[in-house]
Short mmCIF file of C-alpha atoms in Angstrom, two decimals:
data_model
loop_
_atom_site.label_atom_id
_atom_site.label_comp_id
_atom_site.label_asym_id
_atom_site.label_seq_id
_atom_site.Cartn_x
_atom_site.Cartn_y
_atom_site.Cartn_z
CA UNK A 1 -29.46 -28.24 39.39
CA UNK A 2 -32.56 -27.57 37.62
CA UNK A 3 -33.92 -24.52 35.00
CA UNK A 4 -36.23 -22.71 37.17
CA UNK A 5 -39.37 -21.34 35.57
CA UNK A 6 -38.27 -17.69 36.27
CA UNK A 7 -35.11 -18.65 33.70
CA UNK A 8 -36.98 -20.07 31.36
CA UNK A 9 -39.98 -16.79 31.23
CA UNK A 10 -36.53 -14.78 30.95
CA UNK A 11 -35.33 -16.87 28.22
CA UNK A 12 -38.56 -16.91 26.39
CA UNK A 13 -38.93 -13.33 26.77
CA UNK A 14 -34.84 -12.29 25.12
CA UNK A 15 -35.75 -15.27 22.41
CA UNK A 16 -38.80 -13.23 21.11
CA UNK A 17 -36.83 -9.94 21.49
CA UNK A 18 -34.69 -11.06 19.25
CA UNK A 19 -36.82 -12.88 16.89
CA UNK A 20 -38.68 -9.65 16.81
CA UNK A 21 -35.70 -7.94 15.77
CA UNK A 22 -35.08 -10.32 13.01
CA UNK A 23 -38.51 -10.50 11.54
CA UNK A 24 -38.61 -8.25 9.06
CA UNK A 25 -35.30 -8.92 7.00
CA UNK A 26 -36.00 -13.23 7.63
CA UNK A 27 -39.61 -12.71 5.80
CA UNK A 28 -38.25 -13.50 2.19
CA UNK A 29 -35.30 -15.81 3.40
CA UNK A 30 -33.96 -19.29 2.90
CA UNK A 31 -34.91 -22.02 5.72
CA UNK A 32 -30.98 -22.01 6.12
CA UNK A 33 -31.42 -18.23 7.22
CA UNK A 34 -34.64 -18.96 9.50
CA UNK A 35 -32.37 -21.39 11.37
CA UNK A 36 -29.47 -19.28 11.64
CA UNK A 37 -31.46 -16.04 12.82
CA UNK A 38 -33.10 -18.76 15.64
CA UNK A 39 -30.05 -20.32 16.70
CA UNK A 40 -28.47 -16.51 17.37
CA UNK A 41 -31.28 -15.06 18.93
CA UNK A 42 -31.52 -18.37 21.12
CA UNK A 43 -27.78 -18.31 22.04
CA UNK A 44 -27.47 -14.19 22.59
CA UNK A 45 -31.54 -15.15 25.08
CA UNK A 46 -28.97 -18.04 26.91
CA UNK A 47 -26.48 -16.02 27.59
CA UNK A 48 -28.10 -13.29 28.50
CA UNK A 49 -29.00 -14.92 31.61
CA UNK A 50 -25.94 -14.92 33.33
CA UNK A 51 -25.23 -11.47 32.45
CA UNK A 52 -21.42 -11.86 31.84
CA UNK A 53 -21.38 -13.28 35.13
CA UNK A 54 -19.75 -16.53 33.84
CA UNK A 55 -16.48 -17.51 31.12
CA UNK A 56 -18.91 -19.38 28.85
CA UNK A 57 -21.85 -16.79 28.41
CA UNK A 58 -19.05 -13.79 27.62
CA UNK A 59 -17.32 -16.24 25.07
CA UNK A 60 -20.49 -16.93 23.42
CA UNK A 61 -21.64 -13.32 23.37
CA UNK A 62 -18.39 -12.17 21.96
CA UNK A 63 -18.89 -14.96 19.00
CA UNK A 64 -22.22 -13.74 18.22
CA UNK A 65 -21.13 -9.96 18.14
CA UNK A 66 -18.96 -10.90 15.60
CA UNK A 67 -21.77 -12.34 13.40
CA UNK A 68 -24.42 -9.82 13.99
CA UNK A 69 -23.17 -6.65 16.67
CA UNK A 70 -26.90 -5.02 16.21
CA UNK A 71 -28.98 -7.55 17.36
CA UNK A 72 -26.30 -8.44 20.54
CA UNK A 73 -26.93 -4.60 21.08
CA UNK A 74 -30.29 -4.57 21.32
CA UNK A 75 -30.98 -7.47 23.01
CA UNK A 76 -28.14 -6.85 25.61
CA UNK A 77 -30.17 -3.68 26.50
CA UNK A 78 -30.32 -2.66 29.82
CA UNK A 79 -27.20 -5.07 30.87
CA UNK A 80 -24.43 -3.23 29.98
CA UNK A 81 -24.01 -4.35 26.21
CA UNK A 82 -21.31 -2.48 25.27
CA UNK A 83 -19.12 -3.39 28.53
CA UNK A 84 -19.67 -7.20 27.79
CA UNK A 85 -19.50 -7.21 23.79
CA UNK A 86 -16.13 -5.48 24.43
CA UNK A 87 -14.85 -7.50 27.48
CA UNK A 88 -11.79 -9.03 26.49
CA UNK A 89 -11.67 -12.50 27.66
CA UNK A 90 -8.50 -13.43 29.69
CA UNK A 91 -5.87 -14.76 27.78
CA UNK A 92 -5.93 -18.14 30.19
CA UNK A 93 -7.29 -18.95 33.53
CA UNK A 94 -4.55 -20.96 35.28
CA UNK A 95 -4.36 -22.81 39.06
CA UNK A 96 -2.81 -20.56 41.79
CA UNK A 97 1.27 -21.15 41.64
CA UNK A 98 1.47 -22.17 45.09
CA UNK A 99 -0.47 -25.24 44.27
CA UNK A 100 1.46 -26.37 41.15
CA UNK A 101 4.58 -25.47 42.98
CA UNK A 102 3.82 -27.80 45.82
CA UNK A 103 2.42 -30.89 43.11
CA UNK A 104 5.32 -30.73 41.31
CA UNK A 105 7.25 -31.23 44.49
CA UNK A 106 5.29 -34.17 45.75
CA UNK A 107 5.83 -35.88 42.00
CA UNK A 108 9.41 -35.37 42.20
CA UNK A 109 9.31 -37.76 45.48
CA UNK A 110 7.53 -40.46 44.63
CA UNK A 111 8.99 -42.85 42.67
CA UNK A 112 6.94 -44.64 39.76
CA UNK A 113 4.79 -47.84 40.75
CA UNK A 114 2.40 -49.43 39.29
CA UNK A 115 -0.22 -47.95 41.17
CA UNK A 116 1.64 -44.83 39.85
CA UNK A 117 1.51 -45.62 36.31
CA UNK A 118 -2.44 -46.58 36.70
CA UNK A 119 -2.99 -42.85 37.87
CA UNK A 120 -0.96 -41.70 34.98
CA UNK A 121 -3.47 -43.80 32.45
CA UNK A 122 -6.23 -42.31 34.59
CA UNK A 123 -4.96 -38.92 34.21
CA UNK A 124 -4.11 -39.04 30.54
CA UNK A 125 -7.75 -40.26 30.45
CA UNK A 126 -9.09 -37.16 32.38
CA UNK A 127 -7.00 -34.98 30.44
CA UNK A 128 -8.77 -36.18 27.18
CA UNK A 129 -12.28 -35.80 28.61
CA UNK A 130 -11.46 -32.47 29.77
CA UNK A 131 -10.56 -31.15 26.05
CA UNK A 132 -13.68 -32.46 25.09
CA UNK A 133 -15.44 -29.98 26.95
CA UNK A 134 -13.17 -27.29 26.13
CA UNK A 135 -14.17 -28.01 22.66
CA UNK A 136 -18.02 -28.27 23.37
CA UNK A 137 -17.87 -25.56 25.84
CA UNK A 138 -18.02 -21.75 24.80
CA UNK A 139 -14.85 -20.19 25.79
CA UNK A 140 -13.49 -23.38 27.42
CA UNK A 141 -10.35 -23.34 25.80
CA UNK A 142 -9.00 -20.69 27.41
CA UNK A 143 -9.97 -22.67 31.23
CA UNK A 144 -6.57 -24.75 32.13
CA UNK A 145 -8.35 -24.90 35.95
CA UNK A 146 -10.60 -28.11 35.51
CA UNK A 147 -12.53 -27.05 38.45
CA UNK A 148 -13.44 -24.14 37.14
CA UNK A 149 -13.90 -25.75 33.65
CA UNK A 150 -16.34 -28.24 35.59
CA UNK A 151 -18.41 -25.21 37.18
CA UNK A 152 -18.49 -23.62 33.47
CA UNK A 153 -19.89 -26.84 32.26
CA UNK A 154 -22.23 -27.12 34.71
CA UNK A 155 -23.69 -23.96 34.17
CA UNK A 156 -23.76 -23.87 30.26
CA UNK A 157 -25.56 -27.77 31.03
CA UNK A 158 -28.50 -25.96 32.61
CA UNK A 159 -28.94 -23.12 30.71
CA UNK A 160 -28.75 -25.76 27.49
CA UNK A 161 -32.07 -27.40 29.53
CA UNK A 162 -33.43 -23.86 29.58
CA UNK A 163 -33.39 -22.91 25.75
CA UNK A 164 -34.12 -26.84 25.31
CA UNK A 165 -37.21 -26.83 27.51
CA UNK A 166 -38.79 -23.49 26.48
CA UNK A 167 -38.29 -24.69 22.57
CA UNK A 168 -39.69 -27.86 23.38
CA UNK A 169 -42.97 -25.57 25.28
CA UNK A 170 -43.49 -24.22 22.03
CA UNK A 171 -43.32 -27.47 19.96
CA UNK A 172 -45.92 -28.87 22.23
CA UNK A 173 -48.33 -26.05 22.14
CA UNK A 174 -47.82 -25.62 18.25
CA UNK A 175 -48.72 -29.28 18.31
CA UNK A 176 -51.72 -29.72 20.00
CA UNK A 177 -52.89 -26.23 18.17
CA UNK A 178 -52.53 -28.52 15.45
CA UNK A 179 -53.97 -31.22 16.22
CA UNK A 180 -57.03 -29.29 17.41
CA UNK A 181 -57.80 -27.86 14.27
CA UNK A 182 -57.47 -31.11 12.20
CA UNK A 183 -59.87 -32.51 14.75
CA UNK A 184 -62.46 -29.58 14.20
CA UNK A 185 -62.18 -30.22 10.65
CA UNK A 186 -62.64 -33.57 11.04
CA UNK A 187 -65.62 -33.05 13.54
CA UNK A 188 -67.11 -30.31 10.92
CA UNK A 189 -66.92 -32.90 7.82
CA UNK A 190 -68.67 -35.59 9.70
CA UNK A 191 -71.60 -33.31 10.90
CA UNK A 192 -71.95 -31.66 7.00
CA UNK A 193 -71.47 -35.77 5.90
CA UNK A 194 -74.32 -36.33 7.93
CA UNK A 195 -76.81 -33.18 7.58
CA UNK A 196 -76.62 -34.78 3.74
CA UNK A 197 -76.83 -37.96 4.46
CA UNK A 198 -80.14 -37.22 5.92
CA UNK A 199 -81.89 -34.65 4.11
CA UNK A 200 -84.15 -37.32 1.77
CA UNK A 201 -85.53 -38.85 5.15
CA UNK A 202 -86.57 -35.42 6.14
CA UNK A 203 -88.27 -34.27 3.45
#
C-alpha cells in the first residue's frame, strides 16, 4: 500500500497549520527548538490522518498533548480534538478467549519433538521481532494481538512514507530554487565579465 497524493496534500496542509502556529515563538530559537517544533507539528499532521481511527495515531496524539496541548488543539480542529486528546487508550488489546482456550488445549496434546522444539525457536524468534515493533510503534505496547499489531504497523509504515515523501517534496523544490539562483548569478557575472571585457574594442 502506497501514500496517495490526496494524503500527502492533507499532510502538507496540517504540517503548515502547525508550523504556522509555531512561527512566531520559534523566530528567536535554538536549531534544537526548530527541530523539535517540526518534528511535533509533523507527527500531530501524521496522525491527523487517521483521525483516531487507528491504536498508533491516538497513542501518538496523546504523547504530543502532553508536550504541547495548544497546538494538538488547534490543529485537531474540526476532528473532534478534545474527544481524541482525552481518549483513554485501552489498558491492553488481547486475542478473543475462545482462541487461547482452544491453543492451549491443542499444546497440552502434543508431545515435544523436534519439529516441536524448532517451532518453539521460531516462536521465541517471532516473539522478539514483535517487541521490536511494539517499541518502534506508537502505542504498540499495549497490542498483545500480533495481527492487529501487524495492521498497526502497516499503517504507521505508510503514513511514515507520507510525512517522508512530502518533506522530501520540499527538499527538492528548496533545492533546485537553489540551484537556480546560483546559476543566474553565475549567468549574470559572466555577461557583466564580458560587457568589460569588451568595452576597449568598442570604443
Amino acid at each position: 500500500m502506497q501514500p496517495t497524493s490526496s494524503m500527502n496534500e492533507e499532510f502538507l496542509k496540517k504540517w503548515q497549520m502547525g508550523l504556522q502556529i509555531f512561527r512566531p515563538s520559534i523566530d528567536n530559537t535554538s536549531v534544537h527548538e526548530r527541530k523539535k517544533a517540526i518534528k511535533l507539528s509533523a507527527d500531530v499532521a501524521m496522525a491527523s490522518l487517521r483521525k483516531g481511527t487507528t491504536c498508533w495515531s491516538r497513542a501518538l496524539i496523546e504523547k504530543t498533548a502532553t508536550e504541547d496541548n495548544f497546538l494538538v488543539r488547534q490543529m485537531l480542529s474540526g476532528i473532534k480534538a478534545e474527544a481524541l486528546i482525552n481518549k483513554k487508550l485501552p489498558k491492553k488489546i488481547v486475542c478473543h478467549r475462545k482462541i487461547v482456550r482452544r491453543s492451549k488445549k491443542i499444546l497440552r496434546r502434543k508431545s515435544k519433538s523436534a519439529s516441536e522444539e524448532a517451532a518453539a525457536k521460531a516462536k521465541r524468534l517471532v516473539k522478539r521481532r514483535t517487541q521490536g515493533l511494539r517499541n518502534v510503534v506508537p502505542g504498540g505496547e499495549l497490542m498483545s494481538n500480533d495481527v492487529l499489531l501487524l495492521q498497526e504497523t502497516l499503517d504507521y509504515i505508510v503514513s511514515l512514507q507520507t510525512q517522508v515523501n512530502v518533506m522530501r517534496s520540499i527538499v527538492d523544490a528548496a533545492e533546485a530554487e537553489i540551484e537556480r539562483t546560483v546559476c543566474c548569478s553565475e549567468n549574470a557575472i559572466v555577461i557583466r565579465g564580458w560587457r568589460d571585457y569588451s568595452k576597449p574594442f568598442c570604443t
